[in-house]
PDB file of C-alpha atoms in Angstrom:
ATOM      1  CA  MET X 170     111.099 121.459 120.416  1.00 93.00           C
ATOM      2  CA  GLN X 171     108.775 119.267 118.424  1.00 98.00           C
ATOM      3  CA  PHE X 172     106.837 116.197 119.445  1.00 98.00           C
ATOM      4  CA  PHE X 173     105.389 113.124 117.742  1.00 98.00           C
ATOM      5  CA  ASP X 174     102.195 111.618 119.169  1.00 98.00           C
ATOM      6  CA  THR X 175     102.571 108.024 118.046  1.00 98.00           C
ATOM      7  CA  HIS X 176      99.075 106.914 119.068  1.00 98.00           C
ATOM      8  CA  ALA X 177      95.911 109.028 119.132  1.00 98.00           C
ATOM      9  CA  HIS X 178      92.323 107.967 118.505  1.00 98.00           C
ATOM     10  CA  ILE X 179      91.347 111.240 116.862  1.00 98.00           C
ATOM     11  CA  GLY X 180      87.989 109.833 115.813  1.00 96.00           C
ATOM     12  CA  LEU X 181      87.139 109.034 119.427  1.00 97.00           C
ATOM     13  CA  ILE X 182      87.973 112.525 120.672  1.00 97.00           C
ATOM     14  CA  TYR X 183      85.321 114.030 118.406  1.00 96.00           C
ATOM     15  CA  ASP X 184      83.163 112.686 115.586  1.00 92.00           C
ATOM     16  CA  ASP X 185      82.886 116.057 113.888  1.00 96.00           C
ATOM     17  CA  PRO X 186      85.636 116.731 111.285  1.00 95.00           C
ATOM     18  CA  ILE X 187      85.764 120.427 112.190  1.00 95.00           C
ATOM     19  CA  GLU X 188      86.369 119.581 115.841  1.00 97.00           C
ATOM     20  CA  GLN X 189      89.012 117.056 114.805  1.00 97.00           C
ATOM     21  CA  LEU X 190      90.799 119.747 112.810  1.00 97.00           C
ATOM     22  CA  ARG X 191      90.677 122.057 115.824  1.00 97.00           C
ATOM     23  CA  VAL X 192      92.282 119.358 117.992  1.00 97.00           C
ATOM     24  CA  ILE X 193      95.085 118.930 115.462  1.00 98.00           C
ATOM     25  CA  GLN X 194      95.646 122.673 115.194  1.00 98.00           C
ATOM     26  CA  GLN X 195      95.869 122.971 118.979  1.00 98.00           C
ATOM     27  CA  ALA X 196      98.397 120.159 118.994  1.00 98.00           C
ATOM     28  CA  LYS X 197     100.559 121.907 116.426  1.00 98.00           C
ATOM     29  CA  GLN X 198     100.457 125.084 118.487  1.00 98.00           C
ATOM     30  CA  ALA X 199     101.910 123.008 121.336  1.00 98.00           C
ATOM     31  CA  GLY X 200     104.700 121.694 119.093  1.00 98.00           C
ATOM     32  CA  VAL X 201     103.084 118.349 118.271  1.00 98.00           C
ATOM     33  CA  ASN X 202     103.931 118.321 114.585  1.00 98.00           C
ATOM     34  CA  ARG X 203     103.126 114.689 113.822  1.00 98.00           C
ATOM     35  CA  ILE X 204     100.339 112.386 114.976  1.00 98.00           C
ATOM     36  CA  VAL X 205      99.484 108.804 114.069  1.00 98.00           C
ATOM     37  CA  SER X 206      95.709 108.403 113.873  1.00 98.00           C
ATOM     38  CA  ILE X 207      94.603 105.065 115.281  1.00 98.00           C
ATOM     39  CA  ASN X 208      91.389 103.137 114.670  1.00 95.00           C
ATOM     40  CA  ASN X 209      90.192  99.971 116.372  1.00 96.00           C
ATOM     41  CA  SER X 210      88.188  98.718 113.396  1.00 97.00           C
ATOM     42  CA  LEU X 211      88.021  98.997 109.637  1.00 98.00           C
ATOM     43  CA  HIS X 212      84.688 100.776 109.993  1.00 96.00           C
ATOM     44  CA  ASP X 213      86.378 103.489 112.061  1.00 96.00           C
ATOM     45  CA  PHE X 214      89.216 103.795 109.552  1.00 98.00           C
ATOM     46  CA  GLU X 215      86.750 104.146 106.687  1.00 98.00           C
ATOM     47  CA  ARG X 216      84.907 106.857 108.611  1.00 96.00           C
ATOM     48  CA  ASN X 217      87.917 108.871 109.809  1.00 97.00           C
ATOM     49  CA  TYR X 218      90.548 108.555 107.092  1.00 98.00           C
ATOM     50  CA  PRO X 219      88.704 110.681 104.484  1.00 96.00           C
ATOM     51  CA  HIS X 220      88.491 113.614 106.930  1.00 93.00           C
ATOM     52  CA  LEU X 221      92.127 113.420 107.983  1.00 97.00           C
ATOM     53  CA  LYS X 222      94.025 112.235 104.920  1.00 96.00           C
ATOM     54  CA  ALA X 223      94.897 115.698 103.595  1.00 95.00           C
ATOM     55  CA  ILE X 224      96.000 117.221 106.914  1.00 97.00           C
ATOM     56  CA  SER X 225      99.731 117.850 107.083  1.00 97.00           C
ATOM     57  CA  GLY X 226     101.495 115.955 109.844  1.00 98.00           C
ATOM     58  CA  VAL X 227      98.741 113.373 110.342  1.00 98.00           C
ATOM     59  CA  TYR X 228      99.615 109.760 109.544  1.00 98.00           C
ATOM     60  CA  HIS X 229      97.538 106.625 109.855  1.00 98.00           C
ATOM     61  CA  ALA X 230      97.534 103.046 111.054  1.00 98.00           C
ATOM     62  CA  VAL X 231      95.009 100.503 109.862  1.00 98.00           C
ATOM     63  CA  GLY X 232      94.121  97.272 111.582  1.00 98.00           C
ATOM     64  CA  ILE X 233      91.680  95.453 113.800  1.00 98.00           C
ATOM     65  CA  ALA X 234      92.003  95.551 117.573  1.00 98.00           C
ATOM     66  CA  PRO X 235      91.302  92.455 119.673  1.00 97.00           C
ATOM     67  CA  SER X 236      88.071  94.107 120.864  1.00 97.00           C
ATOM     68  CA  GLU X 237      86.710  93.521 117.347  1.00 97.00           C
ATOM     69  CA  VAL X 238      87.671  89.850 117.069  1.00 97.00           C
ATOM     70  CA  THR X 239      84.067  88.590 116.953  1.00 95.00           C
ATOM     71  CA  ASN X 240      83.149  91.038 114.189  1.00 94.00           C
ATOM     72  CA  PRO X 241      86.201  91.997 112.117  1.00 96.00           C
ATOM     73  CA  GLY X 242      84.079  92.757 109.046  1.00 93.00           C
ATOM     74  CA  SER X 243      83.599  91.034 105.725  1.00 93.00           C
ATOM     75  CA  ASP X 244      86.662  90.404 103.583  1.00 96.00           C
ATOM     76  CA  TYR X 245      88.768  92.115 106.236  1.00 98.00           C
ATOM     77  CA  ILE X 246      92.127  90.724 105.094  1.00 97.00           C
ATOM     78  CA  ASN X 247      91.765  92.111 101.579  1.00 98.00           C
ATOM     79  CA  LYS X 248      90.488  95.405 102.948  1.00 98.00           C
ATOM     80  CA  ILE X 249      93.488  95.856 105.233  1.00 98.00           C
ATOM     81  CA  GLU X 250      95.794  94.980 102.350  1.00 98.00           C
ATOM     82  CA  THR X 251      94.091  97.655 100.260  1.00 98.00           C
ATOM     83  CA  TYR X 252      94.113 100.322 102.958  1.00 98.00           C
ATOM     84  CA  VAL X 253      97.788  99.913 103.900  1.00 98.00           C
ATOM     85  CA  LYS X 254      98.614 101.214 100.415  1.00 98.00           C
ATOM     86  CA  PHE X 255      96.733 104.479 101.006  1.00 98.00           C
ATOM     87  CA  PRO X 256      98.783 107.694 101.298  1.00 98.00           C
ATOM     88  CA  ASN X 257     100.333 108.327 104.720  1.00 98.00           C
ATOM     89  CA  VAL X 258      99.425 104.914 106.152  1.00 98.00           C
ATOM     90  CA  VAL X 259     102.551 104.049 108.129  1.00 98.00           C
ATOM     91  CA  ALA X 260     101.656 101.005 110.245  1.00 98.00           C
ATOM     92  CA  VAL X 261      99.370  98.045 110.772  1.00 98.00           C
ATOM     93  CA  GLY X 262      97.385  98.257 113.976  1.00 96.00           C
ATOM     94  CA  GLU X 263      96.438  98.490 116.520  1.00 97.00           C
ATOM     95  CA  THR X 264      96.333  94.754 116.852  1.00 98.00           C
ATOM     96  CA  GLY X 265      97.374  92.312 119.508  1.00 97.00           C
ATOM     97  CA  LEU X 266      95.840  90.417 122.393  1.00 98.00           C
ATOM     98  CA  ASP X 267      93.556  91.439 125.245  1.00 97.00           C
ATOM     99  CA  TYR X 268      92.668  88.799 127.821  1.00 96.00           C
ATOM    100  CA  TYR X 269      91.429  91.286 130.412  1.00 94.00           C
ATOM    101  CA  LYS X 270      87.966  91.725 128.907  1.00 86.00           C
ATOM    102  CA  ARG X 271      87.929  88.317 127.217  1.00 83.00           C
ATOM    103  CA  PHE X 272      86.959  89.427 123.739  1.00 92.00           C
ATOM    104  CA  GLY X 273      85.980  86.263 121.887  1.00 91.00           C
ATOM    105  CA  ASP X 274      88.353  83.434 122.713  1.00 93.00           C
ATOM    106  CA  LYS X 275      92.138  83.350 122.920  1.00 96.00           C
ATOM    107  CA  ARG X 276      92.556  81.215 119.836  1.00 96.00           C
ATOM    108  CA  SER X 277      90.529  83.636 117.679  1.00 97.00           C
ATOM    109  CA  GLN X 278      92.466  86.620 119.020  1.00 97.00           C
ATOM    110  CA  ILE X 279      95.805  84.962 118.271  1.00 98.00           C
ATOM    111  CA  GLU X 280      94.681  84.057 114.756  1.00 98.00           C
ATOM    112  CA  LEU X 281      93.595  87.646 114.032  1.00 98.00           C
ATOM    113  CA  PHE X 282      96.870  88.935 115.482  1.00 98.00           C
ATOM    114  CA  ILE X 283      98.971  86.614 113.330  1.00 98.00           C
ATOM    115  CA  GLN X 284      97.059  87.544 110.182  1.00 98.00           C
ATOM    116  CA  GLN X 285      97.891  91.195 110.721  1.00 98.00           C
ATOM    117  CA  LEU X 286     101.529  90.496 111.508  1.00 98.00           C
ATOM    118  CA  GLU X 287     101.742  88.707 108.172  1.00 98.00           C
ATOM    119  CA  ILE X 288     100.194  91.716 106.407  1.00 98.00           C
ATOM    120  CA  ALA X 289     102.735  94.010 108.069  1.00 98.00           C
ATOM    121  CA  GLN X 290     105.570  91.770 106.903  1.00 98.00           C
ATOM    122  CA  LYS X 291     104.178  91.530 103.383  1.00 98.00           C
ATOM    123  CA  HIS X 292     103.793  95.289 103.036  1.00 98.00           C
ATOM    124  CA  ASN X 293     106.998  96.256 104.820  1.00 98.00           C
ATOM    125  CA  LEU X 294     105.317  98.097 107.691  1.00 98.00           C
ATOM    126  CA  PRO X 295     105.718  98.099 111.467  1.00 98.00           C
ATOM    127  CA  VAL X 296     102.910  96.860 113.679  1.00 98.00           C
ATOM    128  CA  ILE X 297     101.317  98.593 116.675  1.00 98.00           C
ATOM    129  CA  ILE X 298     100.719  96.161 119.542  1.00 98.00           C
ATOM    130  CA  HIS X 299      97.884  96.196 122.052  1.00 98.00           C
ATOM    131  CA  ASN X 300      98.748  93.979 125.014  1.00 97.00           C
ATOM    132  CA  ARG X 301      96.544  93.629 128.059  1.00 96.00           C
ATOM    133  CA  ASP X 302      97.019  90.702 130.412  1.00 96.00           C
ATOM    134  CA  ALA X 303      98.433  88.705 127.497  1.00 97.00           C
ATOM    135  CA  GLY X 304     102.161  89.324 127.751  1.00 97.00           C
ATOM    136  CA  LYS X 305     103.352  85.731 127.393  1.00 98.00           C
ATOM    137  CA  ASP X 306     101.288  84.991 124.290  1.00 98.00           C
ATOM    138  CA  VAL X 307     102.172  88.347 122.709  1.00 98.00           C
ATOM    139  CA  PHE X 308     105.860  87.619 123.271  1.00 98.00           C
ATOM    140  CA  ASP X 309     105.595  84.078 121.906  1.00 98.00           C
ATOM    141  CA  VAL X 310     103.749  85.181 118.763  1.00 98.00           C
ATOM    142  CA  LEU X 311     106.152  88.050 118.101  1.00 98.00           C
ATOM    143  CA  SER X 312     109.162  85.789 118.651  1.00 96.00           C
ATOM    144  CA  ASP X 313     108.022  83.719 115.683  1.00 96.00           C
ATOM    145  CA  ARG X 314     106.446  86.370 113.456  1.00 97.00           C
ATOM    146  CA  MET X 315     108.020  89.759 114.130  1.00 97.00           C
ATOM    147  CA  PRO X 316     107.697  91.928 110.990  1.00 98.00           C
ATOM    148  CA  GLU X 317     111.035  93.036 109.626  1.00 97.00           C
ATOM    149  CA  LYS X 318     110.093  96.689 110.196  1.00 98.00           C
ATOM    150  CA  GLY X 319     109.474  96.041 113.875  1.00 98.00           C
ATOM    151  CA  ALA X 320     106.746  96.646 116.412  1.00 98.00           C
ATOM    152  CA  ILE X 321     105.560  99.172 118.967  1.00 98.00           C
ATOM    153  CA  PHE X 322     104.231  98.134 122.347  1.00 98.00           C
ATOM    154  CA  HIS X 323     101.728 100.946 122.652  1.00 98.00           C
ATOM    155  CA  CYS X 324     100.687 102.266 126.075  1.00 98.00           C
ATOM    156  CA  TYR X 325     103.279  99.957 127.596  1.00 98.00           C
ATOM    157  CA  SER X 326     102.017  98.255 130.750  1.00 95.00           C
ATOM    158  CA  GLU X 327     104.356  95.343 131.459  1.00 97.00           C
ATOM    159  CA  ASP X 328     107.353  95.565 133.810  1.00 97.00           C
ATOM    160  CA  ALA X 329     111.034  96.236 133.219  1.00 97.00           C
ATOM    161  CA  GLU X 330     111.956  92.551 133.061  1.00 97.00           C
ATOM    162  CA  TYR X 331     109.468  91.952 130.271  1.00 98.00           C
ATOM    163  CA  ALA X 332     110.832  94.932 128.350  1.00 98.00           C
ATOM    164  CA  LYS X 333     114.413  93.731 128.711  1.00 97.00           C
ATOM    165  CA  LYS X 334     113.357  90.289 127.455  1.00 97.00           C
ATOM    166  CA  CYS X 335     111.964  91.950 124.335  1.00 97.00           C
ATOM    167  CA  LEU X 336     115.047  94.020 123.540  1.00 96.00           C
ATOM    168  CA  ASP X 337     116.513  91.340 121.294  1.00 94.00           C
ATOM    169  CA  MET X 338     113.568  91.929 118.975  1.00 96.00           C
ATOM    170  CA  ASN X 339     113.051  95.074 116.921  1.00 96.00           C
ATOM    171  CA  VAL X 340     110.538  96.625 119.318  1.00 98.00           C
ATOM    172  CA  TYR X 341     109.875 100.088 120.666  1.00 98.00           C
ATOM    173  CA  PHE X 342     108.102 100.940 123.905  1.00 98.00           C
ATOM    174  CA  SER X 343     105.539 103.734 123.839  1.00 98.00           C
ATOM    175  CA  PHE X 344     104.439 105.404 127.067  1.00 98.00           C
ATOM    176  CA  ALA X 345     101.201 107.314 127.583  1.00 98.00           C
ATOM    177  CA  GLY X 346      99.842 109.707 130.200  1.00 98.00           C
ATOM    178  CA  ASN X 347      99.715 106.999 132.858  1.00 97.00           C
ATOM    179  CA  LEU X 348     103.507 107.262 133.019  1.00 98.00           C
ATOM    180  CA  THR X 349     102.954 110.531 134.910  1.00 98.00           C
ATOM    181  CA  TYR X 350     101.078 108.843 137.741  1.00 97.00           C
ATOM    182  CA  ARG X 351     103.262 108.759 140.816  1.00 92.00           C
ATOM    183  CA  ASN X 352     102.167 105.202 141.652  1.00 94.00           C
ATOM    184  CA  ALA X 353     103.119 103.837 138.201  1.00 96.00           C
ATOM    185  CA  ARG X 354     106.401 102.530 139.557  1.00 96.00           C
ATOM    186  CA  ASN X 355     106.629  99.636 137.112  1.00 96.00           C
ATOM    187  CA  LEU X 356     106.616 102.107 134.219  1.00 98.00           C
ATOM    188  CA  HIS X 357     109.137 104.392 135.911  1.00 98.00           C
ATOM    189  CA  GLU X 358     111.449 101.445 136.461  1.00 98.00           C
ATOM    190  CA  THR X 359     110.996 100.338 132.859  1.00 98.00           C
ATOM    191  CA  VAL X 360     112.057 103.641 131.282  1.00 98.00           C
ATOM    192  CA  LEU X 361     115.176 103.562 133.442  1.00 98.00           C
ATOM    193  CA  ASN X 362     116.099 100.095 132.190  1.00 97.00           C
ATOM    194  CA  ILE X 363     115.666 100.318 128.425  1.00 98.00           C
ATOM    195  CA  PRO X 364     117.740 102.210 125.852  1.00 98.00           C
ATOM    196  CA  LEU X 365     116.632 105.752 125.127  1.00 98.00           C
ATOM    197  CA  ASP X 366     116.545 105.003 121.414  1.00 98.00           C
ATOM    198  CA  ARG X 367     113.744 102.454 121.982  1.00 98.00           C
ATOM    199  CA  ILE X 368     111.371 104.844 123.772  1.00 98.00           C
ATOM    200  CA  LEU X 369     108.346 106.578 122.235  1.00 98.00           C
ATOM    201  CA  ILE X 370     105.533 108.608 123.750  1.00 98.00           C
ATOM    202  CA  GLU X 371     101.861 108.826 122.902  1.00 98.00           C
ATOM    203  CA  THR X 372      98.657 110.280 124.262  1.00 98.00           C
ATOM    204  CA  GLU X 373      96.308 107.345 123.615  1.00 98.00           C
ATOM    205  CA  SER X 374      93.762 110.160 123.170  1.00 98.00           C
ATOM    206  CA  PRO X 375      91.087 110.417 124.455  1.00 98.00           C
ATOM    207  CA  PHE X 376      92.230 108.057 127.235  1.00 97.00           C
ATOM    208  CA  MET X 377      95.111 108.013 129.733  1.00 97.00           C
ATOM    209  CA  ILE X 378      94.907 111.625 130.874  1.00 97.00           C
ATOM    210  CA  PRO X 379      98.266 112.860 132.264  1.00 98.00           C
ATOM    211  CA  ALA X 380      98.249 113.764 135.951  1.00 97.00           C
ATOM    212  CA  GLU X 381      98.660 117.446 135.115  1.00 96.00           C
ATOM    213  CA  TYR X 382      95.299 117.407 133.277  1.00 97.00           C
ATOM    214  CA  ARG X 383      93.390 115.039 135.536  1.00 91.00           C
ATOM    215  CA  GLU X 384      90.435 117.449 135.770  1.00 94.00           C
ATOM    216  CA  LYS X 385      89.843 117.156 132.020  1.00 93.00           C
ATOM    217  CA  LYS X 386      87.327 114.752 130.508  1.00 92.00           C
ATOM    218  CA  ARG X 387      89.568 113.507 127.700  1.00 95.00           C
ATOM    219  CA  THR X 388      93.170 113.540 126.601  1.00 97.00           C
ATOM    220  CA  MET X 389      94.254 115.654 123.640  1.00 98.00           C
ATOM    221  CA  PRO X 390      97.385 115.272 121.492  1.00 98.00           C
ATOM    222  CA  ALA X 391      98.550 118.660 122.794  1.00 98.00           C
ATOM    223  CA  TYR X 392      98.917 117.116 126.265  1.00 98.00           C
ATOM    224  CA  ILE X 393     101.831 114.949 125.174  1.00 98.00           C
ATOM    225  CA  THR X 394     104.222 117.691 126.274  1.00 98.00           C
ATOM    226  CA  SER X 395     103.268 116.888 129.879  1.00 98.00           C
ATOM    227  CA  THR X 396     104.307 113.256 129.449  1.00 98.00           C
ATOM    228  CA  ALA X 397     107.563 114.366 127.831  1.00 98.00           C
ATOM    229  CA  ARG X 398     108.385 116.676 130.750  1.00 98.00           C
ATOM    230  CA  PHE X 399     107.723 113.913 133.251  1.00 98.00           C
ATOM    231  CA  LEU X 400     109.839 111.456 131.286  1.00 98.00           C
ATOM    232  CA  ALA X 401     112.719 113.930 131.144  1.00 98.00           C
ATOM    233  CA  GLU X 402     112.456 114.319 134.914  1.00 97.00           C
ATOM    234  CA  ILE X 403     112.622 110.571 135.515  1.00 97.00           C
ATOM    235  CA  LEU X 404     115.555 110.121 133.156  1.00 98.00           C
ATOM    236  CA  GLU X 405     117.280 113.235 134.508  1.00 97.00           C
ATOM    237  CA  ILE X 406     118.060 114.547 131.045  1.00 97.00           C
ATOM    238  CA  ASP X 407     117.432 117.834 129.300  1.00 97.00           C
ATOM    239  CA  GLU X 408     113.898 118.035 127.925  1.00 97.00           C
ATOM    240  CA  GLU X 409     115.052 119.379 124.569  1.00 97.00           C
ATOM    241  CA  ARG X 410     117.544 116.544 124.148  1.00 97.00           C
ATOM    242  CA  LEU X 411     114.819 114.054 125.042  1.00 98.00           C
ATOM    243  CA  ALA X 412     112.331 115.588 122.601  1.00 98.00           C
ATOM    244  CA  ASP X 413     114.905 115.364 119.824  1.00 98.00           C
ATOM    245  CA  GLN X 414     115.606 111.699 120.536  1.00 98.00           C
ATOM    246  CA  LEU X 415     111.912 110.805 120.763  1.00 98.00           C
ATOM    247  CA  TRP X 416     111.320 112.514 117.414  1.00 98.00           C
ATOM    248  CA  LYS X 417     114.137 110.539 115.806  1.00 98.00           C
ATOM    249  CA  ASN X 418     112.871 107.269 117.307  1.00 98.00           C
ATOM    250  CA  SER X 419     109.337 107.897 116.046  1.00 98.00           C
ATOM    251  CA  CYS X 420     110.461 108.782 112.550  1.00 98.00           C
ATOM    252  CA  ARG X 421     112.680 105.697 112.431  1.00 98.00           C
ATOM    253  CA  ILE X 422     110.009 103.165 113.363  1.00 98.00           C
ATOM    254  CA  PHE X 423     107.444 104.695 110.988  1.00 98.00           C
ATOM    255  CA  GLY X 424     109.921 105.119 108.141  1.00 98.00           C
ATOM    256  CA  LEU X 425     109.483 108.887 107.922  1.00 98.00           C
ATOM    257  CA  PRO X 426     112.073 111.594 107.260  1.00 97.00           C
ATOM    258  CA  GLU X 427     113.132 113.582 110.299  1.00 96.00           C
ATOM    259  CA  GLU X 428     112.644 116.884 108.478  1.00 87.00           C
TER     260      GLU X 428
END
């Protein structure tokens, strides 16, 4: 079996490039053959991409998270448009809306979100969506401006009804280690009510530690196998069949060959 970690903040696990390489090697030993490296800011992308760009199986997203709305950086639109052309950049993001911590104001967050959706459309890339306590506005914006290549709701946190409402759009739903929490009933219900070919998994490293590793201080890409096992249990399907479908789904949304 092989696995695809669709969302890992490698630069937040460790700053040191040697330690980052060790994390990736451990992941590959666990069968995690592809990882999308995520950054919340352009500064983080500029710091991490040079260390990771030549590592086989590591791909990249570039964008500005809502946490950075008050300080996106100078000339950020042109910079994103430059960086999306770099080798192995496969998505715009993470971007989206976060009303939980009230970063900036809602209007500024929506504007930054829309700008990045337009970049994704222009450059024929999918977008990785951060959504926290902003489901209605995220849905409304995507309904008008969904990039042709689609979107990923990363670390999905809404309920099954919200997911079903989104199925008419080209969206995928990515589940992290919190899926393995026994009290995460809304997530368990969601995976049972959406098509298997719309499901992805991620680690959201170094956050969202799976229940099996709750004594650890941070999540690693290698831990994604725990989330996959739990998902297979909920869906009552063979783990190998599930892993194969998740791999195909991940390759499809990121426009990568399956081999």
